[in-house]
């Protein structure tokens, strides 16, 4: 007796829906979270979307900043002539290009500098130095990957240190600037503590190109800024 347990005309659409619907809902959730972050930073929905698309499109653009010469590499090239093997050393010049990713570094840093005049400088420097210290302490240089930092440590300390800095430096405390303070301290603190302070070690790995923020919106600089704002909203 022929028993059919699968019906492709109906199963395939439901099968696709099963996987596509969660992705769609996740995209909507992330979009609302990003719009909420933009509103907390004082941007309109249109401005927030412009920042998002600038980061997405800019993630494929790496801007060369400087070229570093590395010690030349000697490679032995072997060939055989009438049964006799010869080894000829060949010298290959090596260079490392330092670049900055437009979407992963330039865009969030420009946003941070844009909102910086709205912040109390004393509170910003306290939060900034705290994030620099934490980012440098937890960052690791991995050959072939770059600088690796645990994802949620810098944003958590950016939000926490910003909250404490406001309590110490301003009276009465204006908690409305807390998201802006957390974003600026998080973005600039990770940029300096994780990337710039580890730059010499990264260059020693011998990679042909080192890109700050090279993972685009998935880089630690951009994600730290977004997560710092969202976490700071929990404090008030």
Tab-separated table of C-alpha atoms in Angstrom:
chain	number	residue	atom	x	y	z
A	1	UNK	CA	0.000	0.000	0.000
A	2	UNK	CA	1.394	3.363	-1.030
A	3	UNK	CA	1.592	5.674	1.963
A	4	UNK	CA	2.736	9.209	1.484
A	5	UNK	CA	3.883	11.109	4.493
A	6	UNK	CA	5.247	14.167	2.687
A	7	UNK	CA	3.287	16.392	0.371
A	8	UNK	CA	5.776	18.691	-1.418
A	9	UNK	CA	3.193	21.138	-2.874
A	10	UNK	CA	2.082	22.041	0.667
A	11	UNK	CA	5.143	21.129	2.738
A	12	UNK	CA	7.611	23.337	0.874
A	13	UNK	CA	5.733	26.646	1.405
A	14	UNK	CA	5.194	25.875	5.101
A	15	UNK	CA	8.807	24.758	5.401
A	16	UNK	CA	10.019	28.066	3.941
A	17	UNK	CA	7.583	30.004	6.112
A	18	UNK	CA	8.923	28.233	9.193
A	19	UNK	CA	12.399	29.630	8.541
A	20	UNK	CA	11.579	32.958	6.903
A	21	UNK	CA	8.998	34.160	9.425
A	22	UNK	CA	11.418	34.176	12.429
A	23	UNK	CA	14.003	36.006	10.305
A	24	UNK	CA	11.401	38.584	9.313
A	25	UNK	CA	10.248	39.053	12.908
A	26	UNK	CA	13.863	39.338	14.070
A	27	UNK	CA	14.548	41.986	11.430
A	28	UNK	CA	11.505	43.983	12.556
A	29	UNK	CA	12.614	43.691	16.198
A	30	UNK	CA	16.137	44.873	15.387
A	31	UNK	CA	14.762	47.758	13.335
A	32	UNK	CA	12.559	48.938	16.223
A	33	UNK	CA	15.502	48.582	18.608
A	34	UNK	CA	17.670	50.676	16.292
A	35	UNK	CA	14.954	53.329	15.921
A	36	UNK	CA	14.639	53.423	19.705
A	37	UNK	CA	18.371	53.926	19.981
A	38	UNK	CA	18.242	56.779	17.466
A	39	UNK	CA	15.396	58.449	19.347
A	40	UNK	CA	17.369	58.203	22.602
A	41	UNK	CA	20.314	59.893	20.856
A	42	UNK	CA	18.081	62.707	19.610
A	43	UNK	CA	17.764	61.614	15.980
A	44	UNK	CA	14.556	61.371	13.984
A	45	UNK	CA	13.471	58.095	12.398
A	46	UNK	CA	14.691	59.322	9.000
A	47	UNK	CA	18.087	60.356	10.388
A	48	UNK	CA	18.421	57.021	12.202
A	49	UNK	CA	17.702	55.084	9.007
A	50	UNK	CA	20.250	57.219	7.153
A	51	UNK	CA	22.863	56.292	9.781
A	52	UNK	CA	21.897	52.628	9.516
A	53	UNK	CA	22.133	52.525	5.722
A	54	UNK	CA	25.345	54.560	5.757
A	55	UNK	CA	26.818	51.927	8.071
A	56	UNK	CA	25.536	49.045	5.954
A	57	UNK	CA	26.738	50.479	2.643
A	58	UNK	CA	29.944	51.809	4.162
A	59	UNK	CA	30.864	48.412	5.592
A	60	UNK	CA	32.303	47.415	2.197
A	61	UNK	CA	34.558	50.498	2.032
A	62	UNK	CA	37.989	50.459	3.671
A	63	UNK	CA	39.824	53.781	3.561
A	64	UNK	CA	43.640	53.357	3.444
A	65	UNK	CA	45.380	55.489	6.072
A	66	UNK	CA	49.025	54.408	6.121
A	67	UNK	CA	51.309	51.801	4.618
A	68	UNK	CA	53.841	50.004	6.792
A	69	UNK	CA	56.937	48.264	5.455
A	70	UNK	CA	57.597	44.817	6.923
A	71	UNK	CA	60.866	42.870	6.849
A	72	UNK	CA	61.273	41.226	3.421
A	73	UNK	CA	60.493	37.535	3.160
A	74	UNK	CA	63.025	35.221	1.529
A	75	UNK	CA	61.512	32.298	-0.402
A	76	UNK	CA	63.638	29.507	-1.889
A	77	UNK	CA	62.557	28.641	-5.425
A	78	UNK	CA	63.747	25.198	-6.502
A	79	UNK	CA	64.129	23.867	-10.054
A	80	UNK	CA	65.893	20.940	-11.696
A	81	UNK	CA	68.311	21.171	-14.637
A	82	UNK	CA	69.691	17.934	-16.138
A	83	UNK	CA	68.987	16.122	-12.909
A	84	UNK	CA	70.683	18.721	-10.727
A	85	UNK	CA	68.457	20.586	-8.282
A	86	UNK	CA	69.075	24.253	-7.698
A	87	UNK	CA	67.653	26.550	-5.000
A	88	UNK	CA	67.460	30.245	-5.802
A	89	UNK	CA	66.471	32.642	-3.005
A	90	UNK	CA	63.836	35.164	-3.985
A	91	UNK	CA	63.182	38.243	-1.887
A	92	UNK	CA	59.542	39.353	-1.584
A	93	UNK	CA	58.853	42.860	-0.295
A	94	UNK	CA	56.084	42.866	2.311
A	95	UNK	CA	53.720	45.672	3.238
A	96	UNK	CA	50.829	46.114	5.640
A	97	UNK	CA	48.121	48.644	4.802
A	98	UNK	CA	46.329	50.267	7.727
A	99	UNK	CA	42.751	51.128	6.775
A	100	UNK	CA	39.607	52.407	8.471
A	101	UNK	CA	36.226	50.892	7.646
A	102	UNK	CA	33.663	53.518	6.683
A	103	UNK	CA	30.621	51.766	8.130
A	104	UNK	CA	32.191	50.063	11.133
A	105	UNK	CA	34.363	52.915	12.416
A	106	UNK	CA	33.965	56.249	10.617
A	107	UNK	CA	30.146	56.468	10.854
A	108	UNK	CA	29.809	55.626	14.581
A	109	UNK	CA	32.773	57.875	15.457
A	110	UNK	CA	31.208	60.797	13.544
A	111	UNK	CA	27.931	60.225	15.410
A	112	UNK	CA	29.838	60.163	18.715
A	113	UNK	CA	31.578	63.465	17.942
A	114	UNK	CA	28.266	64.970	16.800
A	115	UNK	CA	26.607	64.333	20.184
A	116	UNK	CA	29.738	65.117	22.219
A	117	UNK	CA	28.912	68.856	22.720
A	118	UNK	CA	25.675	67.841	24.502
A	119	UNK	CA	27.591	65.945	27.204
A	120	UNK	CA	29.163	67.064	30.479
A	121	UNK	CA	32.893	66.762	29.775
A	122	UNK	CA	33.825	65.561	33.264
A	123	UNK	CA	31.344	62.670	33.082
A	124	UNK	CA	32.433	61.823	29.536
A	125	UNK	CA	36.120	61.575	30.423
A	126	UNK	CA	35.396	59.332	33.426
A	127	UNK	CA	33.212	56.984	31.360
A	128	UNK	CA	35.619	57.124	28.398
A	129	UNK	CA	38.664	56.185	30.507
A	130	UNK	CA	36.712	53.369	32.167
A	131	UNK	CA	35.748	51.863	28.788
A	132	UNK	CA	39.315	52.279	27.495
A	133	UNK	CA	40.689	50.378	30.497
A	134	UNK	CA	38.087	47.601	30.274
A	135	UNK	CA	38.433	47.218	26.503
A	136	UNK	CA	42.207	47.030	26.690
A	137	UNK	CA	42.131	44.564	29.593
A	138	UNK	CA	39.731	42.145	27.862
A	139	UNK	CA	40.971	42.517	24.274
A	140	UNK	CA	43.108	39.863	22.629
A	141	UNK	CA	44.989	39.938	19.343
A	142	UNK	CA	44.238	36.796	17.321
A	143	UNK	CA	46.332	36.163	14.228
A	144	UNK	CA	44.211	36.081	11.090
A	145	UNK	CA	41.247	37.625	12.927
A	146	UNK	CA	42.402	40.859	14.544
A	147	UNK	CA	41.393	42.277	17.913
A	148	UNK	CA	38.800	40.187	19.749
A	149	UNK	CA	36.788	41.562	22.676
A	150	UNK	CA	33.923	39.807	24.528
A	151	UNK	CA	30.766	41.222	22.980
A	152	UNK	CA	28.818	42.434	26.019
A	153	UNK	CA	31.598	43.541	28.396
A	154	UNK	CA	32.388	46.977	26.814
A	155	UNK	CA	28.698	47.977	26.337
A	156	UNK	CA	27.818	46.966	29.900
A	157	UNK	CA	30.680	48.952	31.398
A	158	UNK	CA	29.982	51.868	29.052
A	159	UNK	CA	26.419	52.101	30.350
A	160	UNK	CA	27.422	51.481	33.985
A	161	UNK	CA	30.355	53.902	33.998
A	162	UNK	CA	28.246	56.561	32.274
A	163	UNK	CA	25.574	56.212	34.950
A	164	UNK	CA	28.142	56.481	37.759
A	165	UNK	CA	29.934	59.388	36.040
A	166	UNK	CA	26.700	61.356	35.819
A	167	UNK	CA	26.057	60.813	39.522
A	168	UNK	CA	29.553	62.049	40.362
A	169	UNK	CA	29.829	64.994	37.993
A	170	UNK	CA	26.428	66.597	37.645
A	171	UNK	CA	23.845	67.945	40.064
A	172	UNK	CA	20.988	67.800	39.519
A	173	UNK	CA	21.516	64.646	37.503
A	174	UNK	CA	20.216	64.897	33.946
A	175	UNK	CA	19.539	61.273	33.037
A	176	UNK	CA	18.265	62.337	29.604
A	177	UNK	CA	21.872	62.547	28.376
A	178	UNK	CA	22.747	59.065	29.676
A	179	UNK	CA	22.153	57.272	26.310
A	180	UNK	CA	24.276	59.864	24.491
A	181	UNK	CA	27.020	59.586	27.108
A	182	UNK	CA	27.002	55.778	26.934
A	183	UNK	CA	27.174	55.816	23.125
A	184	UNK	CA	30.053	58.312	22.925
A	185	UNK	CA	32.039	56.688	25.729
A	186	UNK	CA	31.408	53.198	24.333
A	187	UNK	CA	32.332	53.956	20.714
A	188	UNK	CA	35.395	56.113	21.409
A	189	UNK	CA	36.503	53.973	24.362
A	190	UNK	CA	36.500	50.738	22.367
A	191	UNK	CA	38.138	52.451	19.398
A	192	UNK	CA	41.001	53.656	21.577
A	193	UNK	CA	41.257	50.819	24.106
A	194	UNK	CA	40.774	47.814	21.820
A	195	UNK	CA	41.958	48.987	18.403
A	196	UNK	CA	44.465	51.817	18.756
A	197	UNK	CA	46.288	50.545	21.857
A	198	UNK	CA	46.614	47.091	20.251
A	199	UNK	CA	47.592	48.433	16.832
A	200	UNK	CA	51.284	47.632	17.205
A	201	UNK	CA	50.522	44.018	18.146
A	202	UNK	CA	48.089	43.662	15.246
A	203	UNK	CA	50.706	44.928	12.789
A	204	UNK	CA	53.118	42.274	14.067
A	205	UNK	CA	50.769	39.519	12.843
A	206	UNK	CA	51.926	40.231	9.279
A	207	UNK	CA	48.483	40.656	7.738
A	208	UNK	CA	48.533	42.399	4.321
A	209	UNK	CA	45.782	44.768	5.507
A	210	UNK	CA	44.573	45.806	8.953
A	211	UNK	CA	41.163	47.462	8.949
A	212	UNK	CA	39.788	49.238	12.015
A	213	UNK	CA	36.086	48.454	12.138
A	214	UNK	CA	36.571	46.042	9.270
A	215	UNK	CA	33.581	43.896	10.184
A	216	UNK	CA	31.217	46.761	9.376
A	217	UNK	CA	28.130	47.022	11.577
A	218	UNK	CA	29.115	43.723	13.184
A	219	UNK	CA	32.336	45.244	14.462
A	220	UNK	CA	32.875	45.880	18.169
A	221	UNK	CA	32.904	49.664	17.725
A	222	UNK	CA	29.458	49.883	16.138
A	223	UNK	CA	27.833	47.164	18.260
A	224	UNK	CA	29.237	48.648	21.464
A	225	UNK	CA	27.597	51.967	20.678
A	226	UNK	CA	24.202	50.412	19.940
A	227	UNK	CA	24.262	48.024	22.921
A	228	UNK	CA	25.499	50.782	25.269
A	229	UNK	CA	22.470	52.933	24.468
A	230	UNK	CA	20.022	50.053	24.893
A	231	UNK	CA	21.599	49.038	28.208
A	232	UNK	CA	21.676	52.633	29.463
A	233	UNK	CA	17.906	52.839	29.004
A	234	UNK	CA	17.577	50.235	31.783
A	235	UNK	CA	19.062	52.653	34.337
A	236	UNK	CA	16.178	55.133	34.217
